[in-house]
Tab-separated table of C-alpha atoms in Angstrom:
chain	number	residue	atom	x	y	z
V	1	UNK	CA	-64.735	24.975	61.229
V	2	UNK	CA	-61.321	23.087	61.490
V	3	UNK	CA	-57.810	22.659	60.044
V	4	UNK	CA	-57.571	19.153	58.564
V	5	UNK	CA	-55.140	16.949	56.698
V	6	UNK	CA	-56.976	14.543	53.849
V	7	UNK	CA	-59.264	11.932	54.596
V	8	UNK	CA	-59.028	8.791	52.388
V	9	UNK	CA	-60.730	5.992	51.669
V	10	UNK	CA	-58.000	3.509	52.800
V	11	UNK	CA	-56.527	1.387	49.750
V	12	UNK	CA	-56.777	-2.277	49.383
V	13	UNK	CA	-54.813	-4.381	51.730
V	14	UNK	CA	-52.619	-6.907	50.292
V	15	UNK	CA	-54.340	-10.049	49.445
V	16	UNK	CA	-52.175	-13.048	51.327
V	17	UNK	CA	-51.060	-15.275	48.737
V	18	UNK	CA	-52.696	-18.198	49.652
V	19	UNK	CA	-56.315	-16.235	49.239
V	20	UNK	CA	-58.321	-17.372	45.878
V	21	UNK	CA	-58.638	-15.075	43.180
V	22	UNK	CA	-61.201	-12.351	43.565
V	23	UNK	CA	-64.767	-13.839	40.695
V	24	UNK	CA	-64.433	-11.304	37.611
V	25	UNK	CA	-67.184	-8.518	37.515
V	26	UNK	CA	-68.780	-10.063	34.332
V	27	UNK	CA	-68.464	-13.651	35.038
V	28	UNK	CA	-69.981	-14.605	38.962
V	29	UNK	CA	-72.783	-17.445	38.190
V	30	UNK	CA	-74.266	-19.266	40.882
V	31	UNK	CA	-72.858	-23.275	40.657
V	32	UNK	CA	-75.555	-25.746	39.540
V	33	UNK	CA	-77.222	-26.658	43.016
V	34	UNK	CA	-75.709	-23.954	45.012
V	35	UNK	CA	-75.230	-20.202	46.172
V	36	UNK	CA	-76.678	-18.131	48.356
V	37	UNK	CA	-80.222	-17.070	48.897
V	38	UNK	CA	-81.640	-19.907	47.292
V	39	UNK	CA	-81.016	-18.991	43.727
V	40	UNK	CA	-79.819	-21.971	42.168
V	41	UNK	CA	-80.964	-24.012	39.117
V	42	UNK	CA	-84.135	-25.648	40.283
V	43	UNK	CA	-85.499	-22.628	41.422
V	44	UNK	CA	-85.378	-21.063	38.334
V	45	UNK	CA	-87.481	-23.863	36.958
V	46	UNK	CA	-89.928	-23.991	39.380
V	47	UNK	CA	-90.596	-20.116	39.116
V	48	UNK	CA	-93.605	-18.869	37.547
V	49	UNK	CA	-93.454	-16.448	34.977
V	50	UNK	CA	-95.104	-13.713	37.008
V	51	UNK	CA	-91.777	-14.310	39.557
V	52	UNK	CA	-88.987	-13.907	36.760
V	53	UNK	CA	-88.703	-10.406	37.607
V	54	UNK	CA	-88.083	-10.433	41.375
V	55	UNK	CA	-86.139	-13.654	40.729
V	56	UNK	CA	-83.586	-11.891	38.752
V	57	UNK	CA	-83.454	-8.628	40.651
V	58	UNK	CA	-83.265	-10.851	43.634
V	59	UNK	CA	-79.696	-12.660	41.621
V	60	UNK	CA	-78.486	-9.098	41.031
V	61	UNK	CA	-78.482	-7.630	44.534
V	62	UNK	CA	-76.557	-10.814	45.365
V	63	UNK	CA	-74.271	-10.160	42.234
V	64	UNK	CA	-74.068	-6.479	43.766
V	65	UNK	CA	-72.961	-7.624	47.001
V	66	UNK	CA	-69.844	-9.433	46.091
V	67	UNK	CA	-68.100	-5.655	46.282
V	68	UNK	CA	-68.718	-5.282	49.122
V	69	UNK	CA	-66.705	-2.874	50.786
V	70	UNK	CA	-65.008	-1.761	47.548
V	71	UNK	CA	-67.482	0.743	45.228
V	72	UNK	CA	-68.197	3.687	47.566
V	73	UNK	CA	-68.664	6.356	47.544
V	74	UNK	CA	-70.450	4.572	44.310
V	75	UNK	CA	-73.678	2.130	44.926
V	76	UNK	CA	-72.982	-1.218	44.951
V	77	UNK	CA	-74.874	-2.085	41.640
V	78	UNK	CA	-75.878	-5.542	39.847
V	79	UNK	CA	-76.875	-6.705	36.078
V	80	UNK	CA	-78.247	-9.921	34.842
V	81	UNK	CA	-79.195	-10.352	30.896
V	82	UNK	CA	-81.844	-12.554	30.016
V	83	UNK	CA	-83.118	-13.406	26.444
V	84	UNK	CA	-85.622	-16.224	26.219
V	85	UNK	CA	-85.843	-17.547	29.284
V	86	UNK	CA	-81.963	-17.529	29.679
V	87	UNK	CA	-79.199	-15.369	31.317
V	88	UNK	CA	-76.986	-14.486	28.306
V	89	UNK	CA	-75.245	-12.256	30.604
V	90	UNK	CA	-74.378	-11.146	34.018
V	91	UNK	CA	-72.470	-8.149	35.802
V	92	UNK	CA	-71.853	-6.076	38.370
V	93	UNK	CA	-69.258	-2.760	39.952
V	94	UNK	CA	-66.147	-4.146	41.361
V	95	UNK	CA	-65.115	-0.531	42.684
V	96	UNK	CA	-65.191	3.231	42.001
V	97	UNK	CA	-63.596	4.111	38.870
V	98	UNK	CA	-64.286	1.074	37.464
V	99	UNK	CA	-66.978	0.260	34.642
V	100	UNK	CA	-70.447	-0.123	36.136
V	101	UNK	CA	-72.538	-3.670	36.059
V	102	UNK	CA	-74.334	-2.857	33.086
V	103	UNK	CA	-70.997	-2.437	31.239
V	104	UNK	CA	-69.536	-5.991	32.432
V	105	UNK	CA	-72.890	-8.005	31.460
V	106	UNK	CA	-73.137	-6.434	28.123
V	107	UNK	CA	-69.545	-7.293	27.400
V	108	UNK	CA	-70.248	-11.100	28.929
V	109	UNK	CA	-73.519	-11.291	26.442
V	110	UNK	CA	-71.955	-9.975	23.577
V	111	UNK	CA	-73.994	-9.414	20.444
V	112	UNK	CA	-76.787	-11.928	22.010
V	113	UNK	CA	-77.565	-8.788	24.444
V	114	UNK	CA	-80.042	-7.147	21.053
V	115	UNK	CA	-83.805	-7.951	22.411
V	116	UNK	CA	-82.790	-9.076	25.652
V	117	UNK	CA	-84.179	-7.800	29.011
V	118	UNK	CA	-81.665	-6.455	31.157
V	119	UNK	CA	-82.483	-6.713	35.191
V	120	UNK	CA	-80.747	-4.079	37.183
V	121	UNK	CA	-80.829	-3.423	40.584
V	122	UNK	CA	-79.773	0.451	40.875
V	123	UNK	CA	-81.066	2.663	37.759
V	124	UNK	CA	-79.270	3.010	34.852
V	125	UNK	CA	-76.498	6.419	35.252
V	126	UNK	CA	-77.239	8.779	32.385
V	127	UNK	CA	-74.133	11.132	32.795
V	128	UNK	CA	-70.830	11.247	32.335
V	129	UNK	CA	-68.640	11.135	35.404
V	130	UNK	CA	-65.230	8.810	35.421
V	131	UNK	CA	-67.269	6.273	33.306
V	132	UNK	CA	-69.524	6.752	30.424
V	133	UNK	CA	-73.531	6.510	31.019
V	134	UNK	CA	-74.904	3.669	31.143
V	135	UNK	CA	-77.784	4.435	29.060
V	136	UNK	CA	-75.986	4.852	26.292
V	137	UNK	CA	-74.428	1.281	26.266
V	138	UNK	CA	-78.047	-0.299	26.835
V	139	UNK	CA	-79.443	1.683	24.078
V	140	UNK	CA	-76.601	0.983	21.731
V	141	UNK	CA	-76.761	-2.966	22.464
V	142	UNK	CA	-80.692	-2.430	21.598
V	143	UNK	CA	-82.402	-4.353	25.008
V	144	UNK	CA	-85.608	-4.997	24.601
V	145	UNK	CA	-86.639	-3.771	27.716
V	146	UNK	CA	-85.061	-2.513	31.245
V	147	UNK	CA	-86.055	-3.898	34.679
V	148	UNK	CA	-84.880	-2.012	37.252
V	149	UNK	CA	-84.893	-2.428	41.166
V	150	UNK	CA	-84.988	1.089	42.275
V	151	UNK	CA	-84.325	5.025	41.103
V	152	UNK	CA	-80.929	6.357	42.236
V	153	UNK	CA	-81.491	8.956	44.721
V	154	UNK	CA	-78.541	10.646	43.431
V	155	UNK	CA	-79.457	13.960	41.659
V	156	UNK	CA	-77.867	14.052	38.859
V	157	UNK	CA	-79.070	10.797	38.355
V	158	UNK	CA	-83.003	10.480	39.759
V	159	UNK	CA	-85.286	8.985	37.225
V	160	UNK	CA	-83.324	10.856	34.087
V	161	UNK	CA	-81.724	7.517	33.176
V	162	UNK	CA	-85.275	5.803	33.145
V	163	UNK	CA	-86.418	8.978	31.054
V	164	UNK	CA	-83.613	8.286	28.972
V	165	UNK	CA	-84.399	4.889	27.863
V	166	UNK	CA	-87.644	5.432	27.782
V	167	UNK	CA	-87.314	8.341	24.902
V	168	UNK	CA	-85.353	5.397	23.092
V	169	UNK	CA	-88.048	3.084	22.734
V	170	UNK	CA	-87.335	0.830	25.670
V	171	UNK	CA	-89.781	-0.341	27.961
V	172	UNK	CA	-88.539	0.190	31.560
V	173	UNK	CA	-90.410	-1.475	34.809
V	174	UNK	CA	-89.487	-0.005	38.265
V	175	UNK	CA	-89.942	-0.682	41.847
V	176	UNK	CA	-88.996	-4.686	41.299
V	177	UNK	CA	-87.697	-6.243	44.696
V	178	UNK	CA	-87.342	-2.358	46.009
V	179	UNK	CA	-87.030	-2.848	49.423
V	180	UNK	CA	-84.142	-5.388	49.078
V	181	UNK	CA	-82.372	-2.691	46.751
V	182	UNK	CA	-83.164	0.001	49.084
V	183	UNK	CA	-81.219	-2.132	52.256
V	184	UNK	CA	-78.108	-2.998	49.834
V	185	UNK	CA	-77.522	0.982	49.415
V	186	UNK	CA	-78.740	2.541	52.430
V	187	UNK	CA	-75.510	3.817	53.531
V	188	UNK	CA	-75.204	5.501	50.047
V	189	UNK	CA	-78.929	6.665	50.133
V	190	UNK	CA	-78.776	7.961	53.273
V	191	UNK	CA	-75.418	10.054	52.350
V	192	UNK	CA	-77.399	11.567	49.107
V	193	UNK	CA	-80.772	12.343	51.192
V	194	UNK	CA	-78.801	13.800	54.538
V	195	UNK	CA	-75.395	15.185	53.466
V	196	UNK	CA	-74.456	12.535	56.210
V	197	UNK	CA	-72.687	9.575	56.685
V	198	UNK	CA	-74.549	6.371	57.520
V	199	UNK	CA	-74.015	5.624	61.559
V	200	UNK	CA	-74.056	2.206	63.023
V	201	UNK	CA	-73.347	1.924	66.871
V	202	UNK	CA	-72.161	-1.846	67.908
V	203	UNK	CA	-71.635	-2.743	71.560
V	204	UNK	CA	-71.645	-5.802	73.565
V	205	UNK	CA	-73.500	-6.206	76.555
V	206	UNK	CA	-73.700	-9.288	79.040
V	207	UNK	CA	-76.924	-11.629	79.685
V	208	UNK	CA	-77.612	-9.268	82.945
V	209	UNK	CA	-77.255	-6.153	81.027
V	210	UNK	CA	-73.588	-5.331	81.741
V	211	UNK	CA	-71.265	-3.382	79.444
V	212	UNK	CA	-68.564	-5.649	78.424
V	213	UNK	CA	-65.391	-3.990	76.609
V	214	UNK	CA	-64.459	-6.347	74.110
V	215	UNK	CA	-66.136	-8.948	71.359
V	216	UNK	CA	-67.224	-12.406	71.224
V	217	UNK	CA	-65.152	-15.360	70.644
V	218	UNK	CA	-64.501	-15.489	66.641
V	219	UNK	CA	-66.042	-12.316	65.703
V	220	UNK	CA	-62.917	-10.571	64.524
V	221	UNK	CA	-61.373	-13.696	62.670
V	222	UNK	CA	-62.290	-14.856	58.814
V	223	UNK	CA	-66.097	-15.100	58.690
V	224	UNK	CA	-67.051	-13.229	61.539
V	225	UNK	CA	-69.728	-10.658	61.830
V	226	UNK	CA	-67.367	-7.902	63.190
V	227	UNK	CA	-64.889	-8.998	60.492
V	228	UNK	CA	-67.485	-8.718	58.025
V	229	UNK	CA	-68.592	-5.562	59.879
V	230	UNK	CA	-64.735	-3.817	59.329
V	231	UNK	CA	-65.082	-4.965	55.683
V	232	UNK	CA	-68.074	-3.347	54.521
V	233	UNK	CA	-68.297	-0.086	56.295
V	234	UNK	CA	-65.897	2.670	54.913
V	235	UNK	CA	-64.876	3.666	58.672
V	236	UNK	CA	-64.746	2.695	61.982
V	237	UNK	CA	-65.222	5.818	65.040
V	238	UNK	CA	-63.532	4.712	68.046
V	239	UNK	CA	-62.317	6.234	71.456
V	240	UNK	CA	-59.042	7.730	71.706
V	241	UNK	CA	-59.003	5.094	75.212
V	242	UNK	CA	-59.592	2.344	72.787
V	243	UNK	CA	-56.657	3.280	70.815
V	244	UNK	CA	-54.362	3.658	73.472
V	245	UNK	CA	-54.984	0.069	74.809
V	246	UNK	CA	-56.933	-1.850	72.164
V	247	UNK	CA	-55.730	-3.226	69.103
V	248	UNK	CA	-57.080	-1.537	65.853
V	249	UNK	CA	-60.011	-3.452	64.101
V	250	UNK	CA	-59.093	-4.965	60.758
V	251	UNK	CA	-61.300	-7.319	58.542
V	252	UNK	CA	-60.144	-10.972	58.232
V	253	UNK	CA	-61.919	-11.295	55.230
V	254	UNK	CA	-59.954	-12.034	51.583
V	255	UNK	CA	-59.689	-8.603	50.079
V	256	UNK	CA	-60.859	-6.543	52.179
V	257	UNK	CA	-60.511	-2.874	52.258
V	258	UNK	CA	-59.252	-1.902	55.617
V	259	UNK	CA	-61.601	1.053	56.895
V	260	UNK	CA	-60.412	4.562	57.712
V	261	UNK	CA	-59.645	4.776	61.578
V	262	UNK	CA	-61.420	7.809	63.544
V	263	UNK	CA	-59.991	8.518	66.591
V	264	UNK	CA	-61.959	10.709	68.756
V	265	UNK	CA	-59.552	12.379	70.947
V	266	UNK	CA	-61.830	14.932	73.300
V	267	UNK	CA	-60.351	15.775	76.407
V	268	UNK	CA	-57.078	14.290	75.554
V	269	UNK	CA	-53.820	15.575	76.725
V	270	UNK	CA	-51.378	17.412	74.279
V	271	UNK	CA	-49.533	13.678	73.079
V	272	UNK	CA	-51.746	10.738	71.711
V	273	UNK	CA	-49.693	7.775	71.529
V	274	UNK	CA	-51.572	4.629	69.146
V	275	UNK	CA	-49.214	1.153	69.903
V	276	UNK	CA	-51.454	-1.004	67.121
V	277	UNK	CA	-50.266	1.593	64.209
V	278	UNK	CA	-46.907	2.086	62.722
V	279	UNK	CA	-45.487	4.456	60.000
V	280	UNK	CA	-46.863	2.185	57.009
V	281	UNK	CA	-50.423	2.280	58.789
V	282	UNK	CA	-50.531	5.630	60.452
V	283	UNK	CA	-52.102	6.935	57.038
V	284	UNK	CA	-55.191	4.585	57.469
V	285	UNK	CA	-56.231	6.557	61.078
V	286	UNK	CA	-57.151	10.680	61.511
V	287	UNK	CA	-57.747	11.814	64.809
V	288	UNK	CA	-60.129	14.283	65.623
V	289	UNK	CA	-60.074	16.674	68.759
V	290	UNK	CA	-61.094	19.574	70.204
V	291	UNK	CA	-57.370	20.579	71.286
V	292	UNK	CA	-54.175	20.458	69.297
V	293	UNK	CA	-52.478	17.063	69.822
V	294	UNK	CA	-49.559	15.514	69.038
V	295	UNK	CA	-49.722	11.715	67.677
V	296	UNK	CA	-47.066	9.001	67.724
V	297	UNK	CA	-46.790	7.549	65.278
V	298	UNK	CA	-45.859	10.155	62.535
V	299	UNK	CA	-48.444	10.324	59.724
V	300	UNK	CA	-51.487	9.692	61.718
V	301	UNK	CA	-53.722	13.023	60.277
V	302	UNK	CA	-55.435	15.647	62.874
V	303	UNK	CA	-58.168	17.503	63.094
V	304	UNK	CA	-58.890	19.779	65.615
V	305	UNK	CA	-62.630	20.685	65.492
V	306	UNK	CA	-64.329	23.815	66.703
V	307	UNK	CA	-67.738	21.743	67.368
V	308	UNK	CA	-67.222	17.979	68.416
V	309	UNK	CA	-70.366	16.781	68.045
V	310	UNK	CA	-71.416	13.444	66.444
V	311	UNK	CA	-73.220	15.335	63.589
V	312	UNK	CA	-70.653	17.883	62.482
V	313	UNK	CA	-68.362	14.241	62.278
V	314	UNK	CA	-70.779	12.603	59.861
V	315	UNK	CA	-71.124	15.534	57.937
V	316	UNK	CA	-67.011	15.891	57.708
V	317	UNK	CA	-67.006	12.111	56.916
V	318	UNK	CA	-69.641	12.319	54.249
V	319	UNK	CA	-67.547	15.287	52.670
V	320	UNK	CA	-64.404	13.587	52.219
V	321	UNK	CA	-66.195	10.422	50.516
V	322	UNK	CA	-67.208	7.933	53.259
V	323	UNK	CA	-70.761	6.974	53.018
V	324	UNK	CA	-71.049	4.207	56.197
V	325	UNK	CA	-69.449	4.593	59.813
V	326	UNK	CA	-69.447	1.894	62.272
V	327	UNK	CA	-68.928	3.568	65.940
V	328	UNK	CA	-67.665	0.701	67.934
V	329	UNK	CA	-68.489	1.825	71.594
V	330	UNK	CA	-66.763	0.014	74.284
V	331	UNK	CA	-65.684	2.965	76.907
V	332	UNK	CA	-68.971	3.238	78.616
V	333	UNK	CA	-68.397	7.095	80.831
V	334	UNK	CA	-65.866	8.176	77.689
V	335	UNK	CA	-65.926	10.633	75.114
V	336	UNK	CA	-68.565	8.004	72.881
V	337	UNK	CA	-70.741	8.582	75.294
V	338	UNK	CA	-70.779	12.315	75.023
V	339	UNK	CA	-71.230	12.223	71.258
V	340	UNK	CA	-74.380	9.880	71.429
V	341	UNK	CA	-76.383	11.738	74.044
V	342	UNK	CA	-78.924	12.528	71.452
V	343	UNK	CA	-78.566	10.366	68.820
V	344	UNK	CA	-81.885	9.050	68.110
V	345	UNK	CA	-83.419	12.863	68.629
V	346	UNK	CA	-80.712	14.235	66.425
V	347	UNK	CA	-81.580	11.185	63.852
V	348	UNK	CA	-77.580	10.730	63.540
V	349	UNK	CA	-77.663	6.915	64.388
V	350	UNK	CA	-79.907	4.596	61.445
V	351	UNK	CA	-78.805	1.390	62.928
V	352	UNK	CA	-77.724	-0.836	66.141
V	353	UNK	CA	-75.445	-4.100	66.394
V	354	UNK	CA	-75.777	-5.629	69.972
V	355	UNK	CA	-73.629	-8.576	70.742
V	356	UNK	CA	-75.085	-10.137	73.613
V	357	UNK	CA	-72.374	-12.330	75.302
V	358	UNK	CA	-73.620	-15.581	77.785
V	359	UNK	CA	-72.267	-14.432	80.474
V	360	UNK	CA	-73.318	-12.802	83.833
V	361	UNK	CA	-71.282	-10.100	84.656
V	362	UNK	CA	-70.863	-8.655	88.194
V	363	UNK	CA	-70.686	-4.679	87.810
V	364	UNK	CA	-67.953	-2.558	88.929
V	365	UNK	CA	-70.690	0.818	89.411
V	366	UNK	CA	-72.424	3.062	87.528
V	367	UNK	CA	-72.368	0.683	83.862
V	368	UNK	CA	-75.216	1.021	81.268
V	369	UNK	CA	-75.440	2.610	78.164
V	370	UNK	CA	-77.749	5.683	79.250
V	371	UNK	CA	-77.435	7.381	76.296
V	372	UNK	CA	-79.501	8.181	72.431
V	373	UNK	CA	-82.164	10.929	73.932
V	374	UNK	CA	-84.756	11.873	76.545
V	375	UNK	CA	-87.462	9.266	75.736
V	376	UNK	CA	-87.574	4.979	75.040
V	377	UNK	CA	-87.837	4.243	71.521
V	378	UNK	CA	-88.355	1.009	69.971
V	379	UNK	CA	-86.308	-0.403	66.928
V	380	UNK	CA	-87.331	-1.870	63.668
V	381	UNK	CA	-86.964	-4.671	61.460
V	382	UNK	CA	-85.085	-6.370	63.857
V	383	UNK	CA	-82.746	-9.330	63.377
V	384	UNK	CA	-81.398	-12.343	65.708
V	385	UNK	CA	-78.943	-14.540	64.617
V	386	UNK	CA	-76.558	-16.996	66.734
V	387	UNK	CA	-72.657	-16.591	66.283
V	388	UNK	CA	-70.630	-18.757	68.035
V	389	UNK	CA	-72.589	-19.317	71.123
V	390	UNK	CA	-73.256	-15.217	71.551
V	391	UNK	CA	-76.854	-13.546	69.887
V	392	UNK	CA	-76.364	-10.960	67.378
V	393	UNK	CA	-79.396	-8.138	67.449
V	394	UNK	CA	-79.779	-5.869	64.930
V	395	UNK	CA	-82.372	-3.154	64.420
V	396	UNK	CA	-83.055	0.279	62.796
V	397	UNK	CA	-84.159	3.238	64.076
């Protein structure tokens, strides 16, 4: 279908000095009378007993969450220990390769973990792959019992890790706070149901409707949702237009792993030339055409496809490892637009990011995004949030 160089995941960017030391896998606990979400010490008194289970699949999702942007193509996965009433324990998977959340909160419980209940929010692996099963450590620490968000949709995986425990004398609960666990790994879930990498489209658009070619004040610095956006999703598809004139995104946030650039070069003459990268970058970006083209500068990998289509580029994606794409549209009549024609027909886009920007634009011509398929369609489980005086929407097909 194509001659390609290798697509990466790219590696960690250099953390500036000044940034604070990333919280160690087996030792994140929320501060007395803080944290996110609401999980902080007097909630855990005030819950009732019936609660304790959602409570503390509910503290390992947000233990999951703090690697962010580092464990795929692996889950982003949480543990919390409990033995009478208290967390002995707590873990969760810093990145791929490394040992999974289980591992960490057994180690940070010690021999206290025999007869405890271990809450996890991604089922327990029961194979070997670059780390032992997982299983195996529970059973050998002898848990009481296993609580357990939701089933891993992976295949070698589904339900033979619950089976597994089971046939050890552990009592195992599932389903606990699913739909949370399902929305923490839908980018992997989707990849292991579809072959396919998880799609996001983000665009901004003015209070009259109007296509507007950039983002909002703040949203690409340190705590911003597109910085937070570049952080968390393992690539970022953008116009060969955008490339030429735009500087690349990168995530502000401490940490963060850059994504892979993917440069959608259709129509584009025989020389690509990409100002933002240089020869220590140009390894972070591929380009992908439907011509051979040459790019400046050296290092940036090519692909020439014999189908450019937004599908065949998800599937290529989820091959070489990436599980989430963000396509950041802002070339309204370019080669996006081409790729997204059918999108919600073709199922190929799960989710939408609108920034709408307070401001009334006056429009040049022809500028909407008149795109996604032949028929209206209405989103779901919508979100609004305010971000420095713009209104974030997001919804899922």
């Amino acid at each position: 279908m194509l001659s390609s160089s290798p697509i990466s995941r790219p590696r960690l960017a250099p953390r500036p000095a000044s940034a604070p030391a990333p919280t160690s896998p087996s030792r994140a606990r929320l501060a007395v009378g803080g944290g996110a979400r609401g999980l902080v010490a007097g909630v855990r008194c005030q819950a009732q007993a019936g609660d304790m289970d959602a409570h503390y699949i509910r503290r390992c999702v947000e233990l999951a969450r703090k690697a962010a942007g580092h464990t795929s193509p692996n889950p982003m996965v949480g543990c919390v220990l409990v033995r009478d009433g208290q967390v002995i324990g707590e873990g969760f998977h810093p990145k791929a390769g490394q040992p999974h959340a289980e591992v960490f909160a057994l180690r940070d419980a010690g021999d206290s973990a025999e007869n405890a209940t271990a809450y996890v929010s991604l089922e327990p692996c029961n194979h070997y792959g670059r780390t032992p099963p997982c299983t195996e450590a529970l059973i050998k620490a002898k848990v009481r019992e296993v609580v357990v968000g939701m089933t891993d949709p992976n295949p070698i995986v589904a339900s033979k890790g619950i089976e597994k425990l089971r046939n050890a004398g552990i009592d195992v609960r599932v389903g606990v706070e699913e739909a949370l666990c399902l929305r923490l790994n839908e980018a992997y879930i989707h990849r292991m149901l579809t072959g396919r990498a998880f799609a996001t489209l983000r665009t901004t658009l003015s209070m009259n409707g109007i296509f507007i070619n950039q983002i909002g004040s703040g949203a690409d610095q340190p705590g911003g949702y597109y910085s937070q956006l570049a952080k968390e999703y393992d690539g970022v598809i953008i116009s060969s237009e955008m490339a030429k004139t735009t500087t690349l995104p990168v995530s502000q946030e401490a940490g963060a792993k850059q994504p892979l650039y993917i440069i959608i070069a259709q129509g584009e003459s025989s020389k690509l030339h990409i100002p933002s990268l240089d020869e220590e970058t140009a390894a972070n970006a591929i380009v992908l055409s439907d011509s051979p083209v040459t790019v400046e500068p050296a290092g940036v990998g090519v692909s020439v496809l014999d189908q450019m289509n937004l599908d065949s580029i998800l599937q290529l994606l989820a091959d070489r490892g990436l599980c989430s794409v963000l396509v950041d549209f802002r070339d309204v009549g370019g080669c996006l637009a081409s790729l997204l024609n059918r999108f919600q027909e073709d199922k190929l886009v799960q989710k939408v990011v609108v920034e709408l920007s307070p401001v009334w634009m006056v429009s040049p011509g022809p500028n909407n995004l008149a795109f996604g398929g032949s028929e209206s369609f209405p989103l779901k489980n919508v979100e609004r949030r305010e971000v420095n005086g713009t209104l974030l929407l997001e919804g899922y097909l």
